[in-house]
Amino acid sequence: MCQLLSMNCNTPTDIVFSFTGFSERGGRTDEHKDGWGIAFFEEQGVRHIIDDKPAVESPLAELVKTQAIKSKNVIAHIRKATQGEISLQNCHPFIREAWGQEWVFAHNGDLKSFAPELTGAYRPLGNTDSELAFCYLMQSLTEEFGAHLPSIQQVRQFLKRFSAEVAQHGTFNFTLSNGAALYVHCSTKLHYVERGYPFTTAALNDDNLAVDFSTVTTPQDRVAVIVTEPLTNNEQWTAFAPGELKVFVDGRALAEAH
Amino acid sequence: MCQLLSMNCNTPTDIVFSFTGFSERGGRTDEHKDGWGIAFFEEQGVRHIIDDKPAVESPLAELVKTQAIKSKNVIAHIRKATQGEISLQNCHPFIREAWGQEWVFAHNGDLKSFAPELTGAYRPLGNTDSELAFCYLMQSLTEEFGAHLPSIQQVRQFLKRFSAEVAQHGTFNFTLSNGAALYVHCSTKLHYVERGYPFTTAALNDDNLAVDFSTVTTPQDRVAVIVTEPLTNNEQWTAFAPGELKVFVDGRALAEAH
């Protein structure tokens, strides 16, 4: 299995604090050492960093922890291989373009007897169930909406149906973003916290590090952090319900559409 | 304008020496400081690093110079913006998937009155003539060969026609790779060198650095380096002819097909 970390904000924010704790699980405090990756949306571009080394030994991960790259949507992943060997092409997050936007996807889980028919628009580079599911997702999404970029609500409705279908094959916790919203689906285990004014101090579970967010934010800032297992020991993390899909925009979960 | 650097080898090789000289042109020995990028093919995956900072100031470029990442096909680029602002999405190389392979493209030149019709399979993230040309290339290539990955010779023949068409709009020096071959088209200026046994010492034009390749190679190694302006002052660089397309496999230029 693997672990997921994502962040959605209303102003470009660095993920140094959360990633520092998260990456410890990539070989030190936990066993997810079969590669890692992170994608930062920056305007219309994406900074996509993947490495088949354990996160705790990777010079690229060290760079992520020191460079304070700022982004409104970040998707990160640490891998413990279930399907597919340890290699660069099997590292999450995966990335494909549609409607002139990058779409970024990371998965935690294991899909069995999953063999969707791919028409050829999107094909996997590697041999994970995760990338196969993502290619099928992008194919289905672009077939459904054709020439027109769907709205956030349209993507949400699509993902509800799509996730239910794929989850029949196993565990399908995933994060997906096109830079406009962060879509999060929970099969089994995911937690989130929304930080906003008044900001307080948070302390990591996996490393000896605390940050007083009130000193590095403005009252207008809002940040949502989504992760498999809570990162801090003094904040209120909310567990996702199995089968739940949440959409984060500007640092908070959108209300359920009716 | 911009500058291109590519490498094609028969065994995974690091590009530290060449990139060290090349990146100096990204703000120190030359004016190409509007971003840079590099892509390394590693098995079926690609390590894709782009940055809108000048190469001479970029921590990611520093990492490329110190980490000795090994690859058989590398495409690098330093940018001096002609069309499109300085931003991550406008940094080369660009990357798109087709037939379950990553295709990587970098361009030097300026295309005028260039407005190809895009059907939607590939669309630009940014607003450069270069990414537009690449999307049109990928669209045309996948339309021409449909479900079947073309052979190297088929891609070569396709690119000859395609390059002649696009070059009507201006300067179209480019490098393209899918990891199996490196395709290089010259409109105005490109040079290459093929290194093989017996290896000798090479000294950079842009930095005070020399390497005795005989100490870091085996007699079987072959490396071709392609660059806008020669990188070393004591090797025999061959200039491309205007309109010439060369294909490099296993560290040497393929003979022209008849």
XYZ file of C-alpha atoms in Angstrom:
516
model
C 0.000 0.000 0.000
C 0.985 3.636 -0.117
C 0.208 6.936 1.516
C -1.271 10.111 0.086
C -0.670 13.750 0.979
C -2.381 16.695 -0.697
C -2.812 20.377 -0.043
C -5.328 22.897 -1.375
C -5.069 26.610 -0.512
C -6.525 29.981 -1.401
C -3.069 31.520 -1.783
C 0.179 29.848 -2.918
C 1.610 28.148 0.157
C 4.620 25.924 0.723
C 4.175 22.334 1.904
C 7.528 22.080 3.700
C 6.046 21.368 7.153
C 3.596 18.664 6.047
C 5.996 17.091 3.555
C 8.737 16.932 6.198
C 6.552 14.745 8.384
C 5.068 12.794 5.488
C 8.401 11.956 3.864
C 9.653 10.423 7.129
C 7.158 7.644 6.446
C 9.073 6.919 3.236
C 11.551 4.627 4.981
C 12.050 5.905 8.527
C 8.830 6.028 10.589
C 7.021 3.768 8.130
C 7.704 1.309 5.321
C 6.651 3.261 2.182
C 10.111 3.322 0.627
C 9.530 2.123 -2.948
C 9.628 5.602 -4.463
C 7.789 8.869 -3.976
C 6.595 11.869 -5.915
C 5.061 15.308 -5.682
C 3.402 17.702 -8.100
C 2.999 21.449 -7.576
C 0.594 23.452 -9.709
C 2.102 26.826 -10.576
C -0.126 28.960 -12.848
C -0.833 26.720 -15.865
C 2.314 24.643 -15.311
C 3.134 21.754 -13.018
C 6.412 21.051 -11.271
C 6.435 17.236 -11.245
C 9.082 15.509 -9.175
C 9.260 11.722 -8.933
C 11.995 9.457 -7.645
C 12.299 5.694 -7.276
C 14.568 6.141 -4.252
C 13.073 6.122 -0.716
C 11.873 9.624 0.219
C 14.141 9.659 3.278
C 17.232 9.147 1.067
C 16.277 11.220 -1.974
C 18.184 14.445 -2.763
C 15.069 15.649 -4.592
C 12.987 15.197 -1.429
C 15.619 17.145 0.483
C 15.222 19.925 -2.068
C 11.427 19.944 -1.603
C 11.990 20.313 2.157
C 14.359 23.271 1.764
C 13.086 25.248 -1.240
C 9.605 26.265 0.005
C 7.972 25.898 -3.412
C 4.601 27.661 -3.275
C 1.440 26.305 -4.834
C -2.340 26.323 -4.386
C -2.660 22.622 -5.209
C -0.132 19.938 -4.326
C -0.363 16.156 -4.681
C 2.257 13.921 -3.050
C 2.654 10.169 -2.625
C 4.988 7.669 -0.996
C 4.933 4.184 -2.419
C 4.957 0.694 -1.056
C 4.782 -1.450 -4.167
C 1.856 -3.872 -4.486
C 1.584 -4.103 -8.297
C 4.471 -3.104 -10.577
C 8.203 -3.103 -9.800
C 10.153 -0.238 -8.222
C 10.838 2.132 -11.115
C 10.409 5.745 -12.141
C 7.447 4.993 -14.404
C 5.587 3.404 -11.493
C 6.016 6.389 -9.146
C 2.953 8.493 -8.366
C 1.672 11.098 -8.984
C 0.867 10.420 -12.624
C 0.213 13.285 -14.994
C -1.686 13.706 -18.271
C -2.928 16.699 -20.247
C -6.571 17.315 -21.170
C -8.236 20.537 -22.360
C -4.832 22.248 -22.222
C -4.540 21.545 -18.475
C -2.364 19.122 -16.559
C -4.311 16.542 -14.535
C -2.413 14.955 -11.676
C -3.417 11.755 -9.873
C -2.144 9.660 -6.972
C -3.674 6.445 -5.614
C -3.541 4.408 -2.454
C -4.993 0.937 -2.679
C -4.977 -2.234 -4.654
C -7.308 -3.013 -7.565
C -7.891 -6.678 -8.452
C -9.224 -8.125 -11.702
C -9.218 -4.597 -13.073
C -8.814 -4.534 -16.862
C -10.682 -1.574 -18.343
C -10.649 -1.235 -22.117
C -8.358 1.575 -23.214
C -9.104 3.155 -26.576
C -5.639 4.668 -26.928
C -6.136 8.283 -25.911
C -4.293 7.664 -22.630
C -2.075 4.646 -21.992
C 0.103 3.710 -19.015
C 3.877 4.043 -19.141
C 4.334 1.538 -16.330
C 2.482 -1.487 -15.003
C 0.624 -0.379 -11.887
C -3.099 -0.760 -11.311
C -2.975 2.927 -10.261
C -1.753 4.359 -13.560
C -4.153 2.062 -15.417
C -7.031 3.467 -13.340
C -5.844 7.021 -14.054
C -5.658 6.432 -17.828
C -9.145 4.953 -17.700
C -10.276 7.968 -15.684
C -8.866 10.458 -18.193
C -10.296 8.505 -21.113
C -13.741 8.361 -19.481
C -13.648 12.024 -18.469
C -12.661 13.290 -21.909
C -15.156 11.000 -23.633
C -17.929 12.242 -21.353
C -17.279 15.954 -21.854
C -15.804 16.042 -25.366
C -14.533 19.415 -26.508
C -15.637 21.325 -23.411
C -13.776 21.500 -20.121
C -16.255 20.341 -17.469
C -17.107 22.510 -14.468
C -16.001 21.505 -10.976
C -19.532 20.255 -10.228
C -19.549 18.209 -13.430
C -16.219 16.605 -12.562
C -17.526 15.883 -9.064
C -20.629 14.125 -10.398
C -18.547 12.186 -12.908
C -16.081 11.089 -10.220
C -18.848 9.848 -7.928
C -20.043 7.404 -10.570
C -16.532 6.565 -11.753
C -15.154 5.935 -8.251
C -18.045 3.675 -7.328
C -17.413 1.629 -10.481
C -13.654 1.259 -9.971
C -13.970 0.669 -6.206
C -15.751 -2.575 -6.994
C -12.269 -3.884 -7.832
C -10.695 -2.960 -4.503
C -9.348 -0.047 -2.511
C -9.503 3.239 -4.388
C -8.328 6.131 -2.240
C -7.166 8.844 -4.627
C -6.348 12.516 -5.052
C -6.832 14.319 -8.369
C -6.299 17.927 -9.409
C -6.239 20.081 -12.517
C -5.111 23.141 -10.575
C -8.654 24.510 -10.225
C -9.845 22.071 -7.539
C -8.600 19.113 -5.552
C -10.792 16.010 -5.740
C -10.345 13.403 -3.006
C -12.012 10.000 -2.891
C -11.847 7.701 0.125
C -12.390 3.951 0.006
C -10.847 3.074 3.347
C -8.673 5.706 5.003
C -8.084 9.444 4.570
C -8.085 12.417 6.937
C -8.158 16.166 6.446
C -7.699 19.347 8.402
C -8.653 22.878 7.368
C -6.432 25.608 8.750
C -7.619 29.214 8.884
C -7.587 32.287 11.089
C -6.805 32.197 13.985
C -3.807 30.016 13.120
C -2.114 28.062 15.888
C 0.977 25.939 16.396
C 1.085 22.450 14.922
C 3.549 19.697 15.850
C 4.450 16.750 13.628
C 3.879 13.131 14.617
C 6.799 11.844 12.519
C 9.516 14.392 13.206
C 10.591 16.743 15.941
C 9.195 19.847 14.279
C 6.532 22.384 15.175
C 5.371 25.504 13.320
C 3.425 28.446 14.660
C 1.327 29.118 11.561
C 0.173 32.476 12.961
C 3.665 33.835 12.261
C 3.750 32.758 8.592
C 0.188 33.481 7.447
C -2.215 36.352 6.930
C -5.765 36.294 8.372
C -7.139 35.659 4.874
C -5.143 32.461 4.289
C -6.904 29.126 4.166
C -5.206 25.765 3.763
C -6.670 22.263 3.630
C -4.323 19.316 4.123
C -5.470 15.809 3.225
C -3.439 12.776 4.229
C -3.795 9.037 4.800
C -2.818 9.217 8.496
C -2.906 12.520 10.463
C 0.401 14.396 10.369
C 0.081 16.399 13.586
C -0.777 15.470 17.149
C -2.485 18.676 18.300
C -4.974 19.467 15.555
C -8.484 18.217 14.857
C -8.292 15.867 11.859
C -11.539 14.697 10.296
C -11.765 11.167 8.922
C -13.368 10.627 5.519
C -16.247 8.167 5.408
C -15.776 5.119 3.174
C -17.068 5.974 -0.306
C -16.890 9.712 0.343
C -15.770 12.145 -2.348
C -14.785 15.650 -1.291
C -13.826 18.605 -3.458
C -11.501 21.270 -2.066
C -11.320 24.791 -3.505
C -9.529 27.763 -1.949
C -8.565 25.814 1.150
C -11.933 24.407 2.158
C -14.208 21.495 1.288
C -17.120 22.470 -0.929
C -20.559 21.786 0.478
C -22.293 18.755 -0.976
C -24.330 19.656 -4.072
C -28.058 18.900 -3.934
C 15.916 32.688 -28.944
C 17.019 29.714 -26.917
C 19.626 26.994 -26.906
C 19.282 23.228 -27.129
C 21.368 20.446 -25.596
C 20.705 16.736 -26.087
C 22.540 13.503 -25.470
C 22.033 10.010 -26.881
C 24.088 7.052 -25.633
C 24.329 3.274 -25.874
C 24.605 2.946 -22.093
C 23.101 5.160 -19.368
C 25.485 8.100 -18.980
C 25.374 11.261 -16.896
C 25.276 14.667 -18.583
C 27.013 16.562 -15.761
C 29.974 17.744 -17.863
C 27.944 19.012 -20.831
C 25.158 20.458 -18.684
C 27.691 22.309 -16.536
C 28.941 24.202 -19.570
C 25.503 24.571 -21.132
C 23.822 25.940 -18.014
C 26.426 28.714 -17.766
C 24.764 30.150 -20.857
C 21.572 30.459 -18.812
C 22.538 33.854 -17.407
C 26.336 33.960 -17.068
C 28.197 33.419 -20.360
C 25.057 34.071 -22.409
C 21.611 35.652 -22.086
C 19.277 32.612 -22.034
C 17.965 33.227 -18.536
C 14.172 33.031 -18.934
C 13.912 29.494 -17.572
C 15.372 26.120 -18.394
C 14.508 22.450 -18.338
C 15.818 18.941 -18.781
C 14.266 15.512 -19.265
C 16.005 12.198 -18.594
C 14.573 8.964 -19.942
C 14.932 6.184 -17.374
C 13.422 2.865 -18.514
C 9.789 3.705 -19.417
C 9.737 6.764 -17.169
C 10.976 10.315 -17.586
C 12.506 12.569 -14.968
C 11.255 15.975 -16.100
C 12.724 19.045 -14.429
C 11.692 22.554 -15.427
C 12.264 25.879 -13.735
C 11.371 29.439 -14.629
C 14.459 30.719 -12.792
C 17.729 31.308 -14.714
C 19.724 28.062 -14.923
C 22.712 29.716 -13.217
C 20.569 30.541 -10.144
C 18.362 27.435 -9.963
C 18.762 24.959 -7.078
C 17.322 22.289 -9.395
C 20.085 22.962 -11.940
C 22.621 22.675 -9.157
C 21.136 19.290 -8.324
C 21.439 18.150 -11.964
C 25.126 19.147 -11.857
C 25.837 17.182 -8.678
C 23.611 14.090 -8.833
C 25.005 12.394 -11.983
C 21.589 11.147 -13.145
C 22.192 8.483 -15.819
C 20.152 8.177 -18.987
C 20.435 7.037 -22.611
C 18.408 9.981 -23.907
C 18.445 13.496 -22.471
C 16.835 16.692 -23.775
C 17.726 20.052 -22.208
C 16.887 23.655 -23.033
C 17.684 27.159 -21.819
C 15.166 29.807 -22.727
C 15.292 33.356 -23.941
C 11.651 34.265 -24.323
C 10.431 35.364 -27.753
C 6.763 34.335 -27.554
C 5.040 33.701 -24.190
C 5.907 35.174 -20.786
C 8.422 33.752 -18.305
C 6.505 30.982 -16.520
C 6.726 27.307 -15.692
C 4.235 26.300 -18.385
C 6.383 27.994 -21.036
C 9.602 26.183 -20.073
C 10.922 23.512 -22.422
C 11.164 20.565 -22.759
C 7.482 19.799 -23.209
C 6.170 16.312 -22.628
C 3.150 14.318 -23.802
C 2.239 10.626 -23.788
C 1.453 8.588 -26.905
C 1.358 4.790 -27.326
C 2.180 4.438 -23.623
C 5.482 6.301 -24.097
C 6.553 9.761 -23.054
C 7.525 12.028 -25.954
C 9.771 14.947 -25.068
C 10.358 18.029 -27.232
C 12.445 21.193 -27.084
C 12.602 23.963 -29.682
C 14.903 26.788 -30.633
C 13.487 29.323 -33.020
C 10.564 31.577 -33.694
C 7.484 30.614 -35.700
C 5.407 33.430 -37.226
C 1.807 33.288 -38.439
C 1.679 29.727 -37.192
C -1.857 28.662 -36.249
C -2.333 24.948 -36.902
C -5.763 23.505 -36.229
C -5.777 21.425 -33.066
C -8.454 18.747 -32.816
C -8.135 18.444 -29.033
C -6.000 15.342 -28.558
C -3.060 17.522 -27.485
C -3.380 21.136 -26.389
C -0.812 23.603 -25.049
C -0.666 24.535 -21.369
C 1.167 27.761 -22.106
C 1.338 30.257 -24.955
C 4.576 29.594 -26.802
C 4.855 28.871 -30.517
C 7.056 25.939 -29.438
C 4.475 24.052 -27.364
C 1.882 24.753 -30.060
C 4.196 23.175 -32.654
C 4.758 20.172 -30.353
C 1.023 19.623 -29.816
C 0.512 19.819 -33.570
C 3.393 17.359 -34.015
C 1.897 14.841 -31.559
C -1.558 15.232 -33.076
C -0.202 14.704 -36.607
C 1.991 11.772 -35.564
C -0.804 9.921 -33.750
C -3.281 10.621 -36.558
C -0.818 9.275 -39.126
C -0.021 6.030 -37.296
C -3.247 5.372 -35.381
C -3.150 2.437 -32.999
C 0.368 1.301 -33.896
C 3.586 2.760 -32.555
C 5.610 3.782 -35.636
C 9.130 2.477 -36.214
C 12.122 4.799 -35.978
C 12.273 4.968 -39.782
C 8.579 5.818 -39.975
C 8.982 8.618 -37.449
C 11.994 9.883 -39.389
C 10.039 10.026 -42.650
C 7.103 11.686 -40.922
C 9.356 14.308 -39.307
C 10.994 15.174 -42.628
C 7.660 16.166 -44.115
C 6.377 17.723 -40.898
C 9.518 19.796 -40.290
C 9.535 21.138 -43.830
C 5.906 22.219 -43.396
C 6.405 23.963 -40.045
C 9.739 25.518 -41.047
C 7.838 27.593 -43.590
C 6.760 29.667 -40.603
C 10.254 30.370 -39.302
C 13.163 28.826 -37.449
C 12.472 25.259 -36.326
C 15.506 23.718 -34.659
C 14.211 20.970 -32.393
C 15.062 17.826 -30.456
C 12.515 15.050 -29.891
C 12.764 11.696 -28.156
C 10.546 8.837 -26.993
C 13.448 7.082 -25.298
C 14.106 4.783 -28.270
C 15.776 7.371 -30.508
C 16.711 11.035 -30.507
C 15.413 13.034 -33.491
C 17.132 16.336 -34.252
C 16.044 18.850 -36.863
C 18.119 21.867 -37.834
C 16.757 25.005 -39.457
C 19.656 27.328 -38.763
C 22.176 26.196 -36.153
C 23.040 22.914 -34.405
C 26.267 20.975 -33.855
C 27.049 17.468 -32.704
C 29.961 15.363 -31.583
C 30.140 11.586 -31.287
C 32.411 10.305 -28.571
C 33.723 6.725 -28.634
C 36.823 4.663 -28.002
C 39.552 5.890 -27.714
C 38.133 8.568 -25.427
C 40.144 11.727 -24.815
C 40.043 14.804 -22.621
C 37.475 17.501 -23.342
C 37.529 21.060 -21.990
C 34.483 23.320 -21.712
C 34.178 26.663 -23.476
C 31.892 28.138 -20.807
C 33.500 26.972 -17.583
C 36.908 26.061 -16.257
C 36.317 22.319 -16.392
C 37.916 19.430 -18.270
C 37.176 15.715 -18.162
C 39.347 12.823 -19.304
C 36.576 10.600 -20.626
C 38.965 7.627 -20.901
C 38.882 7.374 -17.097
C 35.079 7.246 -16.809
C 34.106 5.071 -19.786
C 34.467 1.556 -21.117
C 35.681 0.857 -24.685
C 32.113 -0.088 -25.664
C 30.564 3.257 -24.649
C 29.264 5.616 -27.296
C 27.828 9.059 -26.651
C 26.467 11.658 -29.058
C 26.051 15.218 -27.816
C 23.986 17.699 -29.818
C 24.003 21.396 -28.979
C 23.264 24.781 -30.516
C 26.847 26.062 -30.081
C 29.802 23.681 -29.454
C 30.479 23.088 -25.753
C 34.163 22.166 -25.919
C 37.162 23.799 -27.521
C 39.270 20.731 -28.327
C 36.851 18.350 -30.036
C 35.649 18.093 -33.618
C 32.045 19.331 -33.706
C 30.048 18.814 -36.907
C 27.581 21.478 -37.981
C 24.126 20.380 -39.152
C 23.105 21.587 -42.586
C 20.001 23.800 -42.751
C 16.957 21.560 -43.210
C 18.818 18.473 -42.024
C 17.128 15.847 -39.840
C 19.335 13.377 -37.994
C 18.328 10.392 -35.891
C 20.599 9.210 -33.085
C 20.430 5.682 -31.653
C 22.956 4.093 -29.288
C 25.260 7.101 -29.422
C 25.600 7.537 -33.167
C 23.749 9.120 -36.067
C 21.876 6.609 -38.202
C 22.836 6.504 -41.840
C 20.411 8.209 -44.177
C 17.703 5.798 -45.350
C 17.483 5.225 -49.119
